[in-house]
């Protein structure tokens, strides 16, 4: 039976000196993971306080990120945006290196890329890339432990940014480069950035078109060309994703969730949820917890 809760749990960082950086390396056996207490902690759905990178050094892990299941085999990196809700489902004798960092400590260029990578699937690492990642992480971990160093903070922050910069280069290697973007791709990217920041308050395609200084028909044409879907569909999908998160991970009523997502008209929200998912909000909740 799930615990009574009114919000999605947030895994806070071990903020050494309140600096907003947390680094750790753990070895977890399949036997340890399956003990009642450790499994309960690991499998509880949560968000992370910072931008988080998990480097899987050994073993395999099954992780659920926003209702999608990923089977990850070492060596690999899992990037998690602070908005994403996730949990471990199972492991097989893993060694995992973890780094969480808040936005204040991130290079502004890297922060922009990280926001645009949300969401991104776990990435397998080639041997050469993994060797660099492992060495870079070890440097960060060593600086993290040197709390008496007079340059502790700048050494830690700068080494973490170097590490993250290399990881980002690996993700970008498998993502379509911007210089090959079509006009539709460019507009779609700008729209998604705006959508992520405004989906609770802006619900109509025309509002996004105004922010982009283009016409609504042209915005729809670009989004359709880039994604195959309409602007309205993507707006609704983003809203319903947040609704699913709250239905699954909290005990808030459907009416409370509708209000939190910007819908004063509760019946309209319930109809929208059913239209997008094919089932009612209460059926979705019961389906996952019965």
Coordinates of C-alpha atoms in Angstrom, one line a residue:
X1 CA 0.0 0.0 0.0
X2 CA 1.4 3.4 -0.9
X3 CA 2.0 6.0 1.7
X4 CA -0.3 9.0 2.1
X5 CA 1.4 12.0 0.4
X6 CA 0.5 15.3 -1.0
X7 CA 3.5 15.9 -3.2
X8 CA 6.1 14.0 -5.2
X9 CA 9.1 13.3 -3.0
X10 CA 12.3 15.2 -3.8
X11 CA 15.7 13.5 -3.2
X12 CA 17.8 16.4 -1.8
X13 CA 21.5 16.7 -2.3
X14 CA 24.1 16.1 0.3
X15 CA 24.9 19.8 0.1
X16 CA 28.5 20.0 1.4
X17 CA 28.8 23.5 2.9
X18 CA 25.5 24.2 1.1
X19 CA 27.3 24.5 -2.2
X20 CA 24.7 22.6 -4.3
X21 CA 26.9 19.8 -5.4
X22 CA 26.7 16.1 -4.3
X23 CA 29.0 13.3 -5.5
X24 CA 29.0 9.6 -4.5
X25 CA 30.0 6.2 -5.7
X26 CA 28.2 3.1 -4.6
X27 CA 28.3 -0.7 -5.1
X28 CA 25.0 -2.5 -4.7
X29 CA 24.5 -6.2 -5.0
X30 CA 21.4 -7.8 -6.2
X31 CA 21.0 -9.4 -2.8
X32 CA 21.3 -6.1 -0.9
X33 CA 18.9 -4.4 -3.3
X34 CA 16.2 -7.0 -2.6
X35 CA 16.3 -6.6 1.2
X36 CA 13.1 -4.9 2.3
X37 CA 14.5 -1.6 3.5
X38 CA 16.9 -0.9 0.7
X39 CA 14.5 -1.9 -2.0
X40 CA 11.7 0.3 -0.6
X41 CA 14.1 3.3 -0.6
X42 CA 15.4 2.6 -4.1
X43 CA 12.0 1.9 -5.7
X44 CA 10.2 4.9 -4.3
X45 CA 9.3 7.3 -7.1
X46 CA 11.0 10.7 -6.7
X47 CA 12.5 13.8 -8.3
X48 CA 16.1 14.9 -7.7
X49 CA 16.9 18.3 -6.4
X50 CA 19.6 19.0 -8.9
X51 CA 20.6 18.0 -12.5
X52 CA 21.8 14.5 -11.9
X53 CA 24.1 12.1 -13.8
X54 CA 24.4 8.4 -12.9
X55 CA 27.4 6.7 -14.5
X56 CA 26.8 2.9 -14.5
X57 CA 30.3 1.4 -14.2
X58 CA 29.3 -2.2 -13.7
X59 CA 26.1 -4.4 -14.0
X60 CA 22.6 -3.6 -15.3
X61 CA 19.7 -1.6 -14.0
X62 CA 16.1 -1.3 -14.9
X63 CA 14.9 2.3 -14.3
X64 CA 11.5 3.9 -14.9
X65 CA 11.6 7.5 -15.9
X66 CA 8.2 9.2 -16.3
X67 CA 6.4 6.0 -17.0
X68 CA 9.0 4.7 -19.5
X69 CA 11.1 1.7 -18.6
X70 CA 14.8 1.7 -19.6
X71 CA 17.1 -1.4 -19.4
X72 CA 20.6 0.1 -18.9
X73 CA 23.8 -2.0 -19.2
X74 CA 27.2 -0.7 -18.2
X75 CA 29.1 1.3 -19.2
X76 CA 26.3 4.0 -19.6
X77 CA 25.2 7.3 -18.4
X78 CA 21.7 8.3 -17.2
X79 CA 20.9 12.0 -17.2
X80 CA 17.9 13.1 -15.1
X81 CA 16.4 16.6 -15.2
X82 CA 15.0 17.9 -11.9
X83 CA 11.5 17.7 -13.3
X84 CA 11.6 14.0 -14.1
X85 CA 10.1 11.5 -11.8
X86 CA 12.0 8.2 -11.7
X87 CA 12.6 5.0 -9.7
X88 CA 14.7 1.9 -9.9
X89 CA 12.8 -1.3 -10.6
X90 CA 15.7 -3.9 -10.5
X91 CA 19.5 -4.2 -10.6
X92 CA 22.1 -6.8 -11.2
X93 CA 25.2 -6.2 -9.1
X94 CA 25.9 -2.6 -10.0
X95 CA 28.6 0.0 -9.4
X96 CA 27.2 3.5 -10.0
X97 CA 28.9 6.9 -9.8
X98 CA 26.5 9.8 -9.2
X99 CA 26.8 13.6 -9.4
X100 CA 24.0 16.1 -8.7
X101 CA 24.5 19.8 -9.3
X102 CA 22.2 22.8 -9.0
X103 CA 21.7 25.4 -11.7
X104 CA 23.7 28.1 -9.9
X105 CA 26.9 26.0 -10.2
X106 CA 26.4 25.1 -13.8
X107 CA 28.2 26.8 -16.7
X108 CA 25.4 28.8 -18.3
X109 CA 26.0 27.2 -21.7
X110 CA 25.8 23.7 -20.3
X111 CA 22.6 24.6 -18.4
X112 CA 21.0 25.7 -21.6
X113 CA 21.9 22.4 -23.3
X114 CA 20.7 20.4 -20.3
X115 CA 17.3 22.1 -20.4
X116 CA 17.0 21.3 -24.1
X117 CA 18.0 17.6 -23.5
X118 CA 15.0 17.0 -21.3
X119 CA 14.0 14.3 -21.9
X120 CA 16.8 12.1 -23.2
X121 CA 17.2 8.4 -23.1
X122 CA 20.2 6.7 -21.2
X123 CA 23.3 6.7 -23.3
X124 CA 25.7 3.7 -23.8
X125 CA 29.4 4.7 -23.6
X126 CA 32.1 3.5 -26.0
X127 CA 35.3 2.2 -24.4
X128 CA 37.4 5.3 -25.0
X129 CA 34.7 7.7 -23.9
X130 CA 34.0 5.6 -20.8
X131 CA 37.7 5.8 -19.8
X132 CA 37.6 9.6 -20.0
X133 CA 34.3 9.7 -18.0
X134 CA 35.7 7.4 -15.3
X135 CA 38.9 9.4 -14.9
X136 CA 37.0 12.7 -14.9
X137 CA 34.5 11.5 -12.3
X138 CA 37.4 10.2 -10.0
X139 CA 38.9 13.7 -10.2
X140 CA 35.6 15.3 -9.2
X141 CA 35.2 12.8 -6.3
X142 CA 38.7 13.5 -5.0
X143 CA 38.1 17.2 -5.0
X144 CA 34.7 16.7 -3.3
X145 CA 36.5 15.0 -0.5
X146 CA 39.2 17.6 -0.1
X147 CA 37.1 19.8 2.2
X148 CA 40.2 21.5 3.8
X149 CA 41.6 22.7 0.5
X150 CA 41.7 26.5 0.4
X151 CA 40.4 26.4 -3.2
X152 CA 37.8 23.7 -2.4
X153 CA 34.8 25.4 -4.0
X154 CA 36.3 26.6 -7.3
X155 CA 38.2 23.3 -7.8
X156 CA 35.0 21.3 -7.2
X157 CA 32.7 23.5 -9.3
X158 CA 35.1 23.7 -12.2
X159 CA 36.0 20.0 -12.3
X160 CA 32.3 19.1 -12.2
X161 CA 31.6 21.4 -15.1
X162 CA 34.5 19.9 -17.1
X163 CA 33.0 16.4 -16.4
X164 CA 29.5 17.5 -17.4
X165 CA 30.8 19.2 -20.5
X166 CA 32.4 16.0 -21.7
X167 CA 29.2 14.0 -20.9
X168 CA 27.2 16.6 -22.9
X169 CA 29.5 16.2 -25.9
X170 CA 28.7 12.4 -25.8
X171 CA 25.0 13.1 -25.8
X172 CA 25.3 15.7 -28.6
X173 CA 27.2 13.2 -30.7
X174 CA 24.1 11.1 -31.1
X175 CA 21.7 14.1 -31.5
X176 CA 21.0 15.8 -34.7
X177 CA 23.3 18.9 -34.9
X178 CA 21.7 22.3 -35.0
X179 CA 23.4 23.4 -38.2
X180 CA 21.4 20.7 -39.9
X181 CA 18.1 21.8 -38.4
X182 CA 15.4 22.8 -40.8
X183 CA 13.3 25.9 -40.1
X184 CA 10.6 23.7 -38.8
X185 CA 13.0 22.0 -36.4
X186 CA 14.3 25.4 -35.1
X187 CA 10.7 26.6 -34.5
X188 CA 9.8 23.3 -32.8
X189 CA 12.8 23.5 -30.5
X190 CA 11.9 27.1 -29.5
X191 CA 8.3 26.0 -29.0
X192 CA 9.2 23.1 -26.7
X193 CA 11.4 25.4 -24.6
X194 CA 8.5 27.8 -24.1
X195 CA 6.0 25.0 -23.5
X196 CA 8.1 23.5 -20.7
X197 CA 8.1 26.9 -18.9
X198 CA 4.5 27.9 -19.6
X199 CA 2.3 24.8 -19.9
X200 CA 0.4 25.6 -16.7
X201 CA -0.5 29.2 -17.7
X202 CA -0.6 29.1 -21.5
X203 CA -2.9 26.5 -23.1
X204 CA -3.6 27.9 -26.6
X205 CA -1.4 27.6 -29.7
X206 CA -1.9 31.3 -30.5
X207 CA -0.3 32.3 -27.2
X208 CA 2.9 30.4 -28.1
X209 CA 2.8 31.8 -31.7
X210 CA 2.7 35.3 -30.2
X211 CA 5.7 34.6 -28.0
X212 CA 7.6 33.3 -31.1
X213 CA 6.4 36.3 -33.2
X214 CA 4.9 34.0 -35.9
X215 CA 1.4 33.2 -37.0
X216 CA -0.5 30.3 -35.4
X217 CA -1.0 28.5 -38.8
X218 CA 2.8 28.8 -39.4
X219 CA 3.6 27.5 -35.9
X220 CA 1.3 24.5 -36.6
X221 CA 2.9 23.9 -40.0
X222 CA 6.4 23.8 -38.4
X223 CA 5.4 21.6 -35.5
X224 CA 3.5 19.2 -37.8
X225 CA 6.6 19.1 -40.1
X226 CA 9.0 18.5 -37.3
X227 CA 7.1 16.2 -35.0
X228 CA 4.1 14.9 -37.0
X229 CA 1.8 16.3 -34.3
X230 CA -0.2 19.5 -33.9
X231 CA 0.6 22.3 -31.4
X232 CA -2.5 21.5 -29.4
X233 CA -1.6 17.8 -29.2
X234 CA 1.9 18.7 -27.7
X235 CA 0.4 21.1 -25.2
X236 CA -2.1 18.6 -24.1
X237 CA 0.5 15.8 -23.9
X238 CA 2.7 17.9 -21.6
X239 CA -0.2 18.8 -19.3
X240 CA -1.3 15.2 -19.1
X241 CA 2.2 14.0 -18.3
X242 CA 2.2 16.3 -15.2
X243 CA -1.3 15.1 -14.4
X244 CA -0.1 11.4 -14.5
X245 CA 2.8 12.2 -12.3
X246 CA 0.5 13.8 -9.7
X247 CA -2.1 11.0 -10.0
X248 CA 0.5 8.3 -9.6
X249 CA 2.9 9.7 -7.1
X250 CA 0.6 11.8 -4.8
X251 CA -2.8 11.4 -3.1
X252 CA -4.1 14.7 -4.4
X253 CA -7.7 14.6 -5.6
X254 CA -8.4 15.0 -9.4
X255 CA -10.0 18.3 -8.6
X256 CA -6.8 19.5 -6.8
X257 CA -4.6 18.3 -9.6
X258 CA -6.8 20.1 -12.2
X259 CA -6.5 23.4 -10.2
X260 CA -2.7 23.0 -9.8
X261 CA -2.4 22.6 -13.6
X262 CA -4.4 25.7 -14.3
X263 CA -7.9 24.4 -14.8
X264 CA -10.6 26.1 -12.8
X265 CA -13.1 24.1 -14.9
X266 CA -12.7 20.7 -13.3
X267 CA -15.2 18.8 -15.7
X268 CA -13.2 20.2 -18.7
X269 CA -10.0 18.8 -17.3
X270 CA -11.5 15.4 -16.7
X271 CA -12.7 15.3 -20.3
X272 CA -9.3 16.3 -21.6
X273 CA -7.6 13.6 -19.6
X274 CA -9.9 11.0 -21.0
X275 CA -9.5 12.3 -24.5
X276 CA -5.7 12.2 -24.4
X277 CA -5.3 8.9 -22.5
X278 CA -8.4 6.9 -23.4
X279 CA -9.3 6.4 -19.8
X280 CA -10.5 8.6 -16.9
X281 CA -8.1 10.1 -14.4
X282 CA -9.6 7.9 -11.6
X283 CA -9.2 4.8 -13.8
X284 CA -5.6 5.7 -14.4
X285 CA -5.0 5.9 -10.7
X286 CA -6.8 2.7 -9.8
X287 CA -5.1 0.8 -12.7
X288 CA -1.7 1.6 -11.2
X289 CA -2.5 0.9 -7.5
X290 CA -5.1 -1.8 -7.4

